[in-house]
Amino acid sequence: MYRTQLTQETIDIVSVGEDNIPMSNPSAPGMHHHKDDGYDSHTRISYKENPGFFGQIKQSFSAALMGILLVITSFPVIYWNEGRAVQTSLSLDEGLKQVFSLQVIDQINPGNQNRLVHLTGPLQTQRALSDPEYGVAVRAVKLRRKVEMYQWVEHTSTRSGSFDKPSGHMNPSSFPVTSYTNEADFVQVGAFALSKGLIAKINDFKPLTPKDLVQTGRKRYIHDGMFYVSDDPFYPSVGDVRVQFYYAGLSGKAGAGLGDPLKVSIVAKQQDSTLSHYTTESGDTIEFLYNGQVSAKEIFDAEHSANTILTWFLRGVGWLLMFFGFQLMTSILTVMISWVPIISDIVGLGLTLFCLCFATSLSLVTIAIAWIAHRPLLGLTLLVAAAIPILLSKDRAQRVGHRKS
């Protein structure tokens, strides 16, 4: 059986980043204005074939193979996640016991060499980060330039009325200005230099509003904190550019410019005059940076919470892999009885419940096996819990059999 689908593709000019993702900023000039009131569009007709019974059987076999791969993948995902959660928890407990809070950060105490320390203080950098091309400068740890360019973008809808006409909608092959993130070479808190790993954690980017306008080449305009490189920003043309700057980790003098320097709290190893990563006995590394004044206990509590969230998220991923794997493996049964309307719905619901129970039980079994080595009582409790869905299903089946007899 063939089905005809008529598709219309409408082309608009929108602002697109270097990753080709359209940017939405309804208040920006030109986002809803075009030099022509009409839209360019073209229509393509496509034909789609609906597979027959034997075609569906063939597809279900392929789905079953994919389901087997998903189920096989789910076991190591769940098992690895539990081991990771235990190791991270042990490392955090060890770190909280070992950490020492520094009261003086402007002087380095050699007695704390290779020790896990906690300190709080403002960020300091040696020079301002700047962009001479746009006349932007800021005393911060990072300066980011985000570039967007107006391009043709297609929108698809199911309507007819025009013919295929893709010509005249070519986008520029490259951006005239590139995006980048500039990073300070040397960052300090008190007398301590921050490692690259700690600097990488400073990502609280805030928009930087330009004050002065540097004109070079094409006309530039400033609107709502952004540069527009265009002859007319309210009626943009393909190839026009919009540029915005962001900064992270303000490090200027107190009360100057954009405000006080950012105060951060750090837990890391004191290695000479550098704060670097600390390796625990469990094999994990500890290197934390939080904005504001945060105590060592609050930092470790937050890391424990993050570990719990990640653990449950990965458990959910593993369970979904197993559930959808079983669904795909049993899809052939659904296809074989799909020609009987009422029975197919009942059997489909039963297979879904079976996959739900089986995936839950096997997930709990895998989690229990991973925990037995670390907490035997918890592991055995999970094994008992894993048997409950199977026992309930078996008891339900027996009751149904007795009613029929």
mmCIF file of C-alpha atoms in Angstrom:
data_model
loop_
_atom_site.group_PDB
_atom_site.id
_atom_site.type_symbol
_atom_site.label_atom_id
_atom_site.label_comp_id
_atom_site.label_asym_id
_atom_site.label_seq_id
_atom_site.Cartn_x
_atom_site.Cartn_y
_atom_site.Cartn_z
ATOM 1 C CA MET A 1 0.000 0.000 0.000
ATOM 2 C CA TYR A 2 1.321 3.454 -0.868
ATOM 3 C CA ARG A 3 0.518 6.717 0.826
ATOM 4 C CA THR A 4 1.234 10.123 -0.698
ATOM 5 C CA GLN A 5 2.547 12.852 1.563
ATOM 6 C CA LEU A 6 2.773 16.442 0.308
ATOM 7 C CA THR A 7 5.359 18.583 2.081
ATOM 8 C CA GLN A 8 5.996 22.327 1.956
ATOM 9 C CA GLU A 9 9.329 23.761 3.092
ATOM 10 C CA THR A 10 9.419 27.445 4.064
ATOM 11 C CA ILE A 11 12.723 29.306 4.185
ATOM 12 C CA ASP A 12 13.363 32.154 6.664
ATOM 13 C CA ILE A 13 16.380 34.211 7.601
ATOM 14 C CA VAL A 14 17.262 33.509 11.257
ATOM 15 C CA SER A 15 20.313 33.923 13.437
ATOM 16 C CA VAL A 16 22.369 30.728 13.567
ATOM 17 C CA GLY A 17 25.381 29.937 15.750
ATOM 18 C CA GLU A 18 28.545 28.242 14.530
ATOM 19 C CA ASP A 19 27.036 24.897 15.545
ATOM 20 C CA ASN A 20 24.192 25.549 13.039
ATOM 21 C CA ILE A 21 21.595 25.770 15.828
ATOM 22 C CA PRO A 22 19.086 28.631 15.356
ATOM 23 C CA MET A 23 19.285 31.196 18.145
ATOM 24 C CA SER A 24 16.081 32.689 19.527
ATOM 25 C CA ASN A 25 16.015 36.244 20.767
ATOM 26 C CA PRO A 26 12.597 37.742 19.927
ATOM 27 C CA SER A 27 13.581 41.204 21.159
ATOM 28 C CA ALA A 28 16.612 41.421 18.891
ATOM 29 C CA PRO A 29 16.422 43.518 15.722
ATOM 30 C CA GLY A 30 15.569 41.679 12.564
ATOM 31 C CA MET A 31 14.339 38.471 14.178
ATOM 32 C CA HIS A 32 10.824 38.982 12.774
ATOM 33 C CA HIS A 33 11.511 41.482 10.003
ATOM 34 C CA HIS A 34 12.430 40.721 6.405
ATOM 35 C CA LYS A 35 13.056 42.854 3.407
ATOM 36 C CA ASP A 36 10.301 40.957 1.594
ATOM 37 C CA ASP A 37 6.955 40.291 3.217
ATOM 38 C CA GLY A 38 6.482 37.031 1.293
ATOM 39 C CA TYR A 39 8.190 33.742 2.066
ATOM 40 C CA ASP A 40 10.320 31.667 -0.264
ATOM 41 C CA SER A 41 9.083 28.089 -0.358
ATOM 42 C CA HIS A 42 9.096 24.956 -2.443
ATOM 43 C CA THR A 43 7.123 21.709 -2.340
ATOM 44 C CA ARG A 44 8.286 18.130 -2.626
ATOM 45 C CA ILE A 45 6.036 15.083 -2.944
ATOM 46 C CA SER A 46 7.188 11.876 -1.258
ATOM 47 C CA TYR A 47 5.719 8.370 -1.296
ATOM 48 C CA LYS A 48 5.852 6.075 1.718
ATOM 49 C CA GLU A 49 5.206 2.347 1.547
ATOM 50 C CA ASN A 50 3.476 0.645 4.476
ATOM 51 C CA PRO A 51 5.038 -2.820 5.017
ATOM 52 C CA GLY A 52 2.815 -5.902 4.840
ATOM 53 C CA PHE A 53 2.569 -8.765 7.326
ATOM 54 C CA PHE A 54 5.764 -10.528 6.240
ATOM 55 C CA GLY A 55 7.582 -7.215 6.102
ATOM 56 C CA GLN A 56 6.572 -6.539 9.702
ATOM 57 C CA ILE A 57 7.807 -10.020 10.702
ATOM 58 C CA LYS A 58 11.164 -9.240 9.110
ATOM 59 C CA GLN A 59 11.349 -5.907 10.935
ATOM 60 C CA SER A 60 10.474 -7.588 14.249
ATOM 61 C CA PHE A 61 13.396 -10.020 13.862
ATOM 62 C CA SER A 62 15.735 -7.064 13.390
ATOM 63 C CA ALA A 63 14.146 -5.384 16.411
ATOM 64 C CA ALA A 64 14.667 -8.552 18.479
ATOM 65 C CA LEU A 65 18.387 -8.541 17.656
ATOM 66 C CA MET A 66 18.589 -4.903 18.686
ATOM 67 C CA GLY A 67 16.712 -5.741 21.899
ATOM 68 C CA ILE A 68 19.232 -8.467 22.752
ATOM 69 C CA LEU A 69 22.063 -5.950 22.349
ATOM 70 C CA LEU A 70 20.255 -3.441 24.593
ATOM 71 C CA VAL A 71 19.713 -6.025 27.332
ATOM 72 C CA ILE A 72 23.341 -7.178 27.155
ATOM 73 C CA THR A 73 24.477 -3.546 27.382
ATOM 74 C CA SER A 74 22.262 -2.787 30.372
ATOM 75 C CA PHE A 75 23.989 -5.265 32.711
ATOM 76 C CA PRO A 76 27.492 -3.685 32.637
ATOM 77 C CA VAL A 77 25.974 -0.200 32.783
ATOM 78 C CA ILE A 78 24.052 -0.982 35.979
ATOM 79 C CA TYR A 79 26.897 -2.963 37.566
ATOM 80 C CA TRP A 80 29.554 -0.328 36.751
ATOM 81 C CA ASN A 81 27.325 2.449 38.064
ATOM 82 C CA GLU A 82 26.941 0.777 41.461
ATOM 83 C CA GLY A 83 30.700 0.277 41.769
ATOM 84 C CA ARG A 84 31.275 3.896 40.798
ATOM 85 C CA ALA A 85 28.718 5.100 43.366
ATOM 86 C CA VAL A 86 30.332 3.108 46.190
ATOM 87 C CA GLN A 87 33.845 4.247 45.272
ATOM 88 C CA THR A 88 32.797 7.897 45.069
ATOM 89 C CA SER A 89 30.977 7.708 48.394
ATOM 90 C CA LEU A 90 33.995 6.155 50.118
ATOM 91 C CA SER A 91 36.303 8.783 48.609
ATOM 92 C CA LEU A 92 34.076 11.623 49.802
ATOM 93 C CA ASP A 93 33.924 10.180 53.323
ATOM 94 C CA GLU A 94 37.719 9.870 53.335
ATOM 95 C CA GLY A 95 38.124 13.425 52.083
ATOM 96 C CA LEU A 96 35.856 14.876 54.765
ATOM 97 C CA LYS A 97 37.947 13.145 57.441
ATOM 98 C CA GLN A 98 41.253 14.352 55.967
ATOM 99 C CA VAL A 99 40.426 17.942 54.957
ATOM 100 C CA PHE A 100 41.965 20.836 56.892
ATOM 101 C CA SER A 101 40.499 24.343 56.673
ATOM 102 C CA LEU A 102 43.034 27.150 56.255
ATOM 103 C CA GLN A 103 42.408 30.302 58.257
ATOM 104 C CA VAL A 104 45.244 32.267 56.591
ATOM 105 C CA ILE A 105 45.473 32.125 52.790
ATOM 106 C CA ASP A 106 47.954 34.938 52.100
ATOM 107 C CA GLN A 107 50.855 32.868 53.402
ATOM 108 C CA ILE A 108 51.851 29.289 52.546
ATOM 109 C CA ASN A 109 52.459 26.906 55.434
ATOM 110 C CA PRO A 110 54.964 24.184 54.392
ATOM 111 C CA GLY A 111 53.499 21.928 57.082
ATOM 112 C CA ASN A 112 50.414 21.430 54.916
ATOM 113 C CA GLN A 113 52.407 20.103 51.964
ATOM 114 C CA ASN A 114 50.457 17.369 50.073
ATOM 115 C CA ARG A 115 47.573 17.768 52.499
ATOM 116 C CA LEU A 116 43.922 18.116 51.528
ATOM 117 C CA VAL A 117 42.985 21.700 52.405
ATOM 118 C CA HIS A 118 39.918 23.907 52.303
ATOM 119 C CA LEU A 119 40.016 27.673 51.834
ATOM 120 C CA THR A 120 37.842 30.595 50.771
ATOM 121 C CA GLY A 121 38.953 33.795 49.062
ATOM 122 C CA PRO A 122 38.533 36.150 46.079
ATOM 123 C CA LEU A 123 39.874 35.297 42.633
ATOM 124 C CA GLN A 124 42.932 37.185 41.408
ATOM 125 C CA THR A 125 44.407 37.457 37.896
ATOM 126 C CA GLN A 126 47.462 39.317 36.641
ATOM 127 C CA ARG A 127 45.938 41.093 33.626
ATOM 128 C CA ALA A 128 42.659 41.882 31.906
ATOM 129 C CA LEU A 129 41.317 39.720 29.088
ATOM 130 C CA SER A 130 40.479 41.727 25.989
ATOM 131 C CA ASP A 131 39.210 41.600 22.425
ATOM 132 C CA PRO A 132 40.880 44.439 20.474
ATOM 133 C CA GLU A 133 38.687 43.822 17.433
ATOM 134 C CA TYR A 134 35.574 44.902 19.356
ATOM 135 C CA GLY A 135 37.246 47.017 22.040
ATOM 136 C CA VAL A 136 36.115 44.796 24.910
ATOM 137 C CA ALA A 137 38.187 44.203 28.060
ATOM 138 C CA VAL A 138 37.424 42.714 31.479
ATOM 139 C CA ARG A 139 39.447 41.577 34.498
ATOM 140 C CA ALA A 140 38.180 38.012 34.800
ATOM 141 C CA VAL A 141 39.272 34.389 34.579
ATOM 142 C CA LYS A 142 37.482 33.770 31.259
ATOM 143 C CA LEU A 143 36.194 35.874 28.375
ATOM 144 C CA ARG A 144 33.871 34.274 25.824
ATOM 145 C CA ARG A 145 32.829 35.578 22.419
ATOM 146 C CA LYS A 146 29.695 34.033 20.886
ATOM 147 C CA VAL A 147 29.074 34.684 17.221
ATOM 148 C CA GLU A 148 25.794 34.167 15.347
ATOM 149 C CA MET A 149 25.160 34.713 11.656
ATOM 150 C CA TYR A 150 21.881 35.224 9.818
ATOM 151 C CA GLN A 151 21.319 32.283 7.461
ATOM 152 C CA TRP A 152 18.595 30.580 5.469
ATOM 153 C CA VAL A 153 16.794 27.914 7.528
ATOM 154 C CA GLU A 154 14.046 25.592 6.267
ATOM 155 C CA HIS A 155 10.753 25.000 8.074
ATOM 156 C CA THR A 156 8.615 22.049 6.987
ATOM 157 C CA SER A 157 4.806 21.801 6.977
ATOM 158 C CA THR A 158 2.223 19.660 5.150
ATOM 159 C CA ARG A 159 0.591 22.037 2.683
ATOM 160 C CA SER A 160 0.751 22.635 -1.053
ATOM 161 C CA GLY A 161 0.703 25.607 -3.362
ATOM 162 C CA SER A 162 4.153 26.159 -4.863
ATOM 163 C CA PHE A 163 6.843 24.306 -6.761
ATOM 164 C CA ASP A 164 10.395 23.205 -6.006
ATOM 165 C CA LYS A 165 12.616 26.315 -6.079
ATOM 166 C CA PRO A 166 15.700 25.921 -3.864
ATOM 167 C CA SER A 167 17.892 28.298 -5.895
ATOM 168 C CA GLY A 168 18.881 31.640 -4.395
ATOM 169 C CA HIS A 169 19.024 30.353 -0.816
ATOM 170 C CA MET A 170 22.730 29.623 -0.417
ATOM 171 C CA ASN A 171 24.341 30.276 2.977
ATOM 172 C CA PRO A 172 27.914 31.566 3.429
ATOM 173 C CA SER A 173 30.437 28.723 3.656
ATOM 174 C CA SER A 174 32.085 30.088 6.830
ATOM 175 C CA PHE A 175 31.671 32.668 9.575
ATOM 176 C CA PRO A 176 33.498 35.980 9.052
ATOM 177 C CA VAL A 177 34.104 36.118 12.815
ATOM 178 C CA THR A 178 34.724 33.091 15.037
ATOM 179 C CA SER A 179 33.602 32.273 18.562
ATOM 180 C CA TYR A 180 36.179 31.587 21.244
ATOM 181 C CA THR A 181 36.806 31.407 24.994
ATOM 182 C CA ASN A 182 39.917 33.141 26.295
ATOM 183 C CA GLU A 183 41.315 32.005 29.650
ATOM 184 C CA ALA A 184 43.713 33.702 32.069
ATOM 185 C CA ASP A 185 47.142 32.093 32.233
ATOM 186 C CA PHE A 186 47.538 32.500 35.998
ATOM 187 C CA VAL A 187 44.743 32.532 38.597
ATOM 188 C CA GLN A 188 45.232 32.857 42.345
ATOM 189 C CA VAL A 189 43.272 32.696 45.565
ATOM 190 C CA GLY A 190 45.389 34.292 48.263
ATOM 191 C CA ALA A 191 48.957 33.033 47.836
ATOM 192 C CA PHE A 192 47.865 29.864 46.022
ATOM 193 C CA ALA A 193 47.804 29.316 42.262
ATOM 194 C CA LEU A 194 44.900 27.323 40.865
ATOM 195 C CA SER A 195 45.466 24.233 38.743
ATOM 196 C CA LYS A 196 43.990 23.922 35.254
ATOM 197 C CA GLY A 197 41.387 21.542 36.694
ATOM 198 C CA LEU A 198 40.146 24.158 39.183
ATOM 199 C CA ILE A 199 40.146 26.922 36.561
ATOM 200 C CA ALA A 200 38.024 24.693 34.313
ATOM 201 C CA LYS A 201 35.330 24.681 37.031
ATOM 202 C CA ILE A 202 34.873 28.464 36.825
ATOM 203 C CA ASN A 203 31.975 28.655 34.383
ATOM 204 C CA ASP A 204 29.539 31.164 35.884
ATOM 205 C CA PHE A 205 29.345 33.133 32.626
ATOM 206 C CA LYS A 206 27.536 36.462 32.687
ATOM 207 C CA PRO A 207 26.820 38.791 29.748
ATOM 208 C CA LEU A 208 29.267 41.652 29.288
ATOM 209 C CA THR A 209 27.607 44.857 28.120
ATOM 210 C CA PRO A 210 29.843 46.889 25.760
ATOM 211 C CA LYS A 211 30.105 50.623 26.280
ATOM 212 C CA ASP A 212 32.242 51.844 23.402
ATOM 213 C CA LEU A 213 31.855 51.029 19.727
ATOM 214 C CA VAL A 214 34.884 50.380 17.515
ATOM 215 C CA GLN A 215 34.108 50.848 13.807
ATOM 216 C CA THR A 216 36.245 48.803 11.403
ATOM 217 C CA GLY A 217 35.066 47.695 7.986
ATOM 218 C CA ARG A 218 31.300 47.088 7.953
ATOM 219 C CA LYS A 219 29.009 49.166 10.131
ATOM 220 C CA ARG A 220 28.543 48.035 13.710
ATOM 221 C CA TYR A 221 25.686 48.742 16.081
ATOM 222 C CA ILE A 222 25.124 48.007 19.768
ATOM 223 C CA HIS A 223 21.672 46.867 20.833
ATOM 224 C CA ASP A 224 20.656 45.116 24.074
ATOM 225 C CA GLY A 225 24.287 44.370 24.977
ATOM 226 C CA MET A 226 25.186 42.812 21.613
ATOM 227 C CA PHE A 227 27.166 43.902 18.567
ATOM 228 C CA TYR A 228 25.462 43.814 15.171
ATOM 229 C CA VAL A 229 27.671 43.818 12.087
ATOM 230 C CA SER A 230 25.151 44.820 9.446
ATOM 231 C CA ASP A 231 24.158 47.648 7.149
ATOM 232 C CA ASP A 232 20.744 47.616 8.801
ATOM 233 C CA PRO A 233 20.302 45.409 11.916
ATOM 234 C CA PHE A 234 16.501 45.805 11.808
ATOM 235 C CA TYR A 235 16.411 44.278 8.315
ATOM 236 C CA PRO A 236 19.244 41.734 8.337
ATOM 237 C CA SER A 237 20.649 40.086 5.265
ATOM 238 C CA VAL A 238 22.192 36.649 4.915
ATOM 239 C CA GLY A 239 25.756 36.862 6.235
ATOM 240 C CA ASP A 240 25.094 39.601 8.798
ATOM 241 C CA VAL A 241 26.666 38.858 12.185
ATOM 242 C CA ARG A 242 25.608 39.247 15.811
ATOM 243 C CA VAL A 243 28.317 39.108 18.515
ATOM 244 C CA GLN A 244 27.897 38.874 22.291
ATOM 245 C CA PHE A 245 30.545 38.692 25.017
ATOM 246 C CA TYR A 246 30.448 36.883 28.368
ATOM 247 C CA TYR A 247 32.821 36.749 31.339
ATOM 248 C CA ALA A 248 33.317 34.250 34.159
ATOM 249 C CA GLY A 249 35.203 34.607 37.428
ATOM 250 C CA LEU A 250 35.413 38.362 37.959
ATOM 251 C CA SER A 251 38.819 39.166 39.456
ATOM 252 C CA GLY A 252 39.221 42.948 39.464
ATOM 253 C CA LYS A 253 39.670 45.227 42.427
ATOM 254 C CA ALA A 254 36.892 45.429 44.984
ATOM 255 C CA GLY A 255 34.238 47.982 44.045
ATOM 256 C CA ALA A 256 35.684 48.640 40.590
ATOM 257 C CA GLY A 257 33.969 48.214 37.226
ATOM 258 C CA LEU A 258 31.593 45.263 37.296
ATOM 259 C CA GLY A 259 31.768 44.793 41.076
ATOM 260 C CA ASP A 260 33.745 42.857 43.643
ATOM 261 C CA PRO A 261 35.887 39.897 42.573
ATOM 262 C CA LEU A 262 34.223 36.520 42.781
ATOM 263 C CA LYS A 263 34.767 34.734 46.083
ATOM 264 C CA VAL A 264 35.237 30.972 45.785
ATOM 265 C CA SER A 265 35.628 28.047 48.177
ATOM 266 C CA ILE A 266 38.087 25.316 47.249
ATOM 267 C CA VAL A 267 38.913 21.809 48.454
ATOM 268 C CA ALA A 268 42.155 20.533 46.903
ATOM 269 C CA LYS A 269 45.671 19.341 47.688
ATOM 270 C CA GLN A 270 48.325 21.886 48.680
ATOM 271 C CA GLN A 271 51.313 21.122 46.467
ATOM 272 C CA ASP A 272 53.971 23.778 47.102
ATOM 273 C CA SER A 273 52.182 27.016 46.112
ATOM 274 C CA THR A 274 49.608 25.319 43.870
ATOM 275 C CA LEU A 275 46.199 23.871 44.629
ATOM 276 C CA SER A 276 45.827 20.631 42.678
ATOM 277 C CA HIS A 277 43.890 17.333 42.704
ATOM 278 C CA TYR A 278 44.054 15.013 45.721
ATOM 279 C CA THR A 279 43.990 11.232 45.123
ATOM 280 C CA THR A 280 42.088 9.155 47.682
ATOM 281 C CA GLU A 281 42.833 5.586 48.745
ATOM 282 C CA SER A 282 39.813 4.470 46.727
ATOM 283 C CA GLY A 283 41.394 5.885 43.583
ATOM 284 C CA ASP A 284 39.173 8.936 43.012
ATOM 285 C CA THR A 285 40.417 12.513 42.777
ATOM 286 C CA ILE A 286 39.166 15.405 44.901
ATOM 287 C CA GLU A 287 39.360 18.877 43.380
ATOM 288 C CA PHE A 288 36.296 21.011 44.166
ATOM 289 C CA LEU A 289 35.499 24.668 43.561
ATOM 290 C CA TYR A 290 32.249 26.355 44.633
ATOM 291 C CA ASN A 291 31.158 29.975 44.301
ATOM 292 C CA GLY A 292 30.774 31.920 47.532
ATOM 293 C CA GLN A 293 31.749 31.122 51.081
ATOM 294 C CA VAL A 294 31.016 27.409 51.551
ATOM 295 C CA SER A 295 32.302 25.272 54.413
ATOM 296 C CA ALA A 296 34.153 22.017 53.813
ATOM 297 C CA LYS A 297 31.250 19.960 55.168
ATOM 298 C CA GLU A 298 28.767 21.755 52.902
ATOM 299 C CA ILE A 299 30.982 21.052 49.895
ATOM 300 C CA PHE A 300 31.210 17.339 50.661
ATOM 301 C CA ASP A 301 27.477 17.168 51.381
ATOM 302 C CA ALA A 302 26.808 18.745 47.984
ATOM 303 C CA GLU A 303 29.121 16.229 46.297
ATOM 304 C CA HIS A 304 27.321 13.371 48.054
ATOM 305 C CA SER A 305 24.015 14.725 46.757
ATOM 306 C CA ALA A 306 25.416 15.016 43.230
ATOM 307 C CA ASN A 307 26.685 11.438 43.451
ATOM 308 C CA THR A 308 23.234 10.224 44.540
ATOM 309 C CA ILE A 309 21.517 12.055 41.659
ATOM 310 C CA LEU A 310 23.981 10.660 39.115
ATOM 311 C CA THR A 311 23.606 7.153 40.559
ATOM 312 C CA TRP A 312 19.823 7.170 40.226
ATOM 313 C CA PHE A 313 20.013 8.701 36.759
ATOM 314 C CA LEU A 314 22.327 5.941 35.523
ATOM 315 C CA ARG A 315 20.147 3.328 37.222
ATOM 316 C CA GLY A 316 17.235 4.708 35.241
ATOM 317 C CA VAL A 317 19.281 4.566 32.034
ATOM 318 C CA GLY A 318 20.213 0.937 32.695
ATOM 319 C CA TRP A 319 16.630 -0.002 33.514
ATOM 320 C CA LEU A 320 15.314 1.707 30.365
ATOM 321 C CA LEU A 321 17.884 -0.129 28.235
ATOM 322 C CA MET A 322 16.706 -3.421 29.739
ATOM 323 C CA PHE A 323 12.987 -2.590 29.467
ATOM 324 C CA PHE A 324 13.118 -1.436 25.853
ATOM 325 C CA GLY A 325 15.371 -4.392 25.054
ATOM 326 C CA PHE A 326 12.731 -6.832 26.306
ATOM 327 C CA GLN A 327 10.040 -4.859 24.469
ATOM 328 C CA LEU A 328 11.932 -5.238 21.193
ATOM 329 C CA MET A 329 12.614 -8.919 21.856
ATOM 330 C CA THR A 330 8.896 -9.638 22.331
ATOM 331 C CA SER A 331 7.752 -7.447 19.432
ATOM 332 C CA ILE A 332 7.547 -10.481 17.117
ATOM 333 C CA LEU A 333 4.745 -11.921 19.271
ATOM 334 C CA THR A 334 2.809 -8.675 18.997
ATOM 335 C CA VAL A 335 3.176 -8.689 15.209
ATOM 336 C CA MET A 336 2.053 -12.315 14.870
ATOM 337 C CA ILE A 337 -1.281 -11.651 16.599
ATOM 338 C CA SER A 338 -1.780 -8.079 15.347
ATOM 339 C CA TRP A 339 -4.513 -9.290 12.926
ATOM 340 C CA VAL A 340 -6.829 -10.102 15.883
ATOM 341 C CA PRO A 341 -7.912 -6.676 17.232
ATOM 342 C CA ILE A 342 -9.045 -7.367 20.817
ATOM 343 C CA ILE A 343 -6.630 -10.210 21.568
ATOM 344 C CA SER A 344 -3.674 -8.224 20.224
ATOM 345 C CA ASP A 345 -4.409 -5.370 22.644
ATOM 346 C CA ILE A 346 -4.669 -7.744 25.628
ATOM 347 C CA VAL A 347 -1.518 -9.651 24.705
ATOM 348 C CA GLY A 348 0.332 -6.376 24.050
ATOM 349 C CA LEU A 349 -0.582 -5.105 27.516
ATOM 350 C CA GLY A 350 0.463 -8.407 29.087
ATOM 351 C CA LEU A 351 3.825 -8.379 27.313
ATOM 352 C CA THR A 352 4.434 -4.800 28.434
ATOM 353 C CA LEU A 353 3.728 -5.719 32.076
ATOM 354 C CA PHE A 354 5.983 -8.763 31.729
ATOM 355 C CA CYS A 355 8.827 -6.606 30.367
ATOM 356 C CA LEU A 356 8.253 -4.093 33.149
ATOM 357 C CA CYS A 357 8.466 -6.723 35.910
ATOM 358 C CA PHE A 358 11.338 -8.650 34.351
ATOM 359 C CA ALA A 359 13.423 -5.502 33.760
ATOM 360 C CA THR A 360 12.802 -4.348 37.344
ATOM 361 C CA SER A 361 13.757 -7.722 38.816
ATOM 362 C CA LEU A 362 16.922 -8.156 36.769
ATOM 363 C CA SER A 363 17.964 -4.564 37.489
ATOM 364 C CA LEU A 364 17.587 -5.150 41.236
ATOM 365 C CA VAL A 365 19.519 -8.433 40.969
ATOM 366 C CA THR A 366 22.382 -6.684 39.176
ATOM 367 C CA ILE A 367 22.416 -3.868 41.753
ATOM 368 C CA ALA A 368 22.339 -6.393 44.600
ATOM 369 C CA ILE A 369 25.308 -8.352 43.227
ATOM 370 C CA ALA A 370 27.307 -5.126 42.968
ATOM 371 C CA TRP A 371 26.516 -4.189 46.594
ATOM 372 C CA ILE A 372 27.084 -7.594 48.225
ATOM 373 C CA ALA A 373 30.861 -7.105 48.274
ATOM 374 C CA HIS A 374 30.554 -3.727 50.064
ATOM 375 C CA ARG A 375 27.336 -4.020 52.113
ATOM 376 C CA PRO A 376 26.151 -7.657 52.277
ATOM 377 C CA LEU A 377 22.951 -6.906 54.211
ATOM 378 C CA LEU A 378 21.823 -4.320 51.662
ATOM 379 C CA GLY A 379 22.718 -6.631 48.773
ATOM 380 C CA LEU A 380 20.704 -9.538 50.204
ATOM 381 C CA THR A 381 17.747 -7.231 50.876
ATOM 382 C CA LEU A 382 17.788 -6.142 47.231
ATOM 383 C CA LEU A 383 17.867 -9.776 46.087
ATOM 384 C CA VAL A 384 14.709 -10.450 48.081
ATOM 385 C CA ALA A 385 13.094 -7.330 46.637
ATOM 386 C CA ALA A 386 14.043 -8.496 43.125
ATOM 387 C CA ALA A 387 12.074 -11.711 43.604
ATOM 388 C CA ILE A 388 8.856 -9.930 44.599
ATOM 389 C CA PRO A 389 7.671 -8.920 41.073
ATOM 390 C CA ILE A 390 8.304 -12.457 39.762
ATOM 391 C CA LEU A 391 6.499 -14.075 42.705
ATOM 392 C CA LEU A 392 3.532 -11.723 42.297
ATOM 393 C CA SER A 393 3.311 -12.498 38.587
ATOM 394 C CA LYS A 394 3.462 -16.241 39.279
ATOM 395 C CA ASP A 395 0.785 -15.999 41.966
ATOM 396 C CA ARG A 396 -1.434 -13.996 39.618
ATOM 397 C CA ALA A 397 -1.038 -16.606 36.879
ATOM 398 C CA GLN A 398 -1.958 -19.424 39.298
ATOM 399 C CA ARG A 399 -5.116 -17.610 40.409
ATOM 400 C CA VAL A 400 -6.190 -17.102 36.817
ATOM 401 C CA GLY A 401 -5.596 -20.812 36.138
ATOM 402 C CA HIS A 402 -7.710 -21.878 39.125
ATOM 403 C CA ARG A 403 -10.570 -19.618 37.992
ATOM 404 C CA LYS A 404 -10.563 -21.180 34.518
ATOM 405 C CA SER A 405 -10.580 -24.710 35.969
#
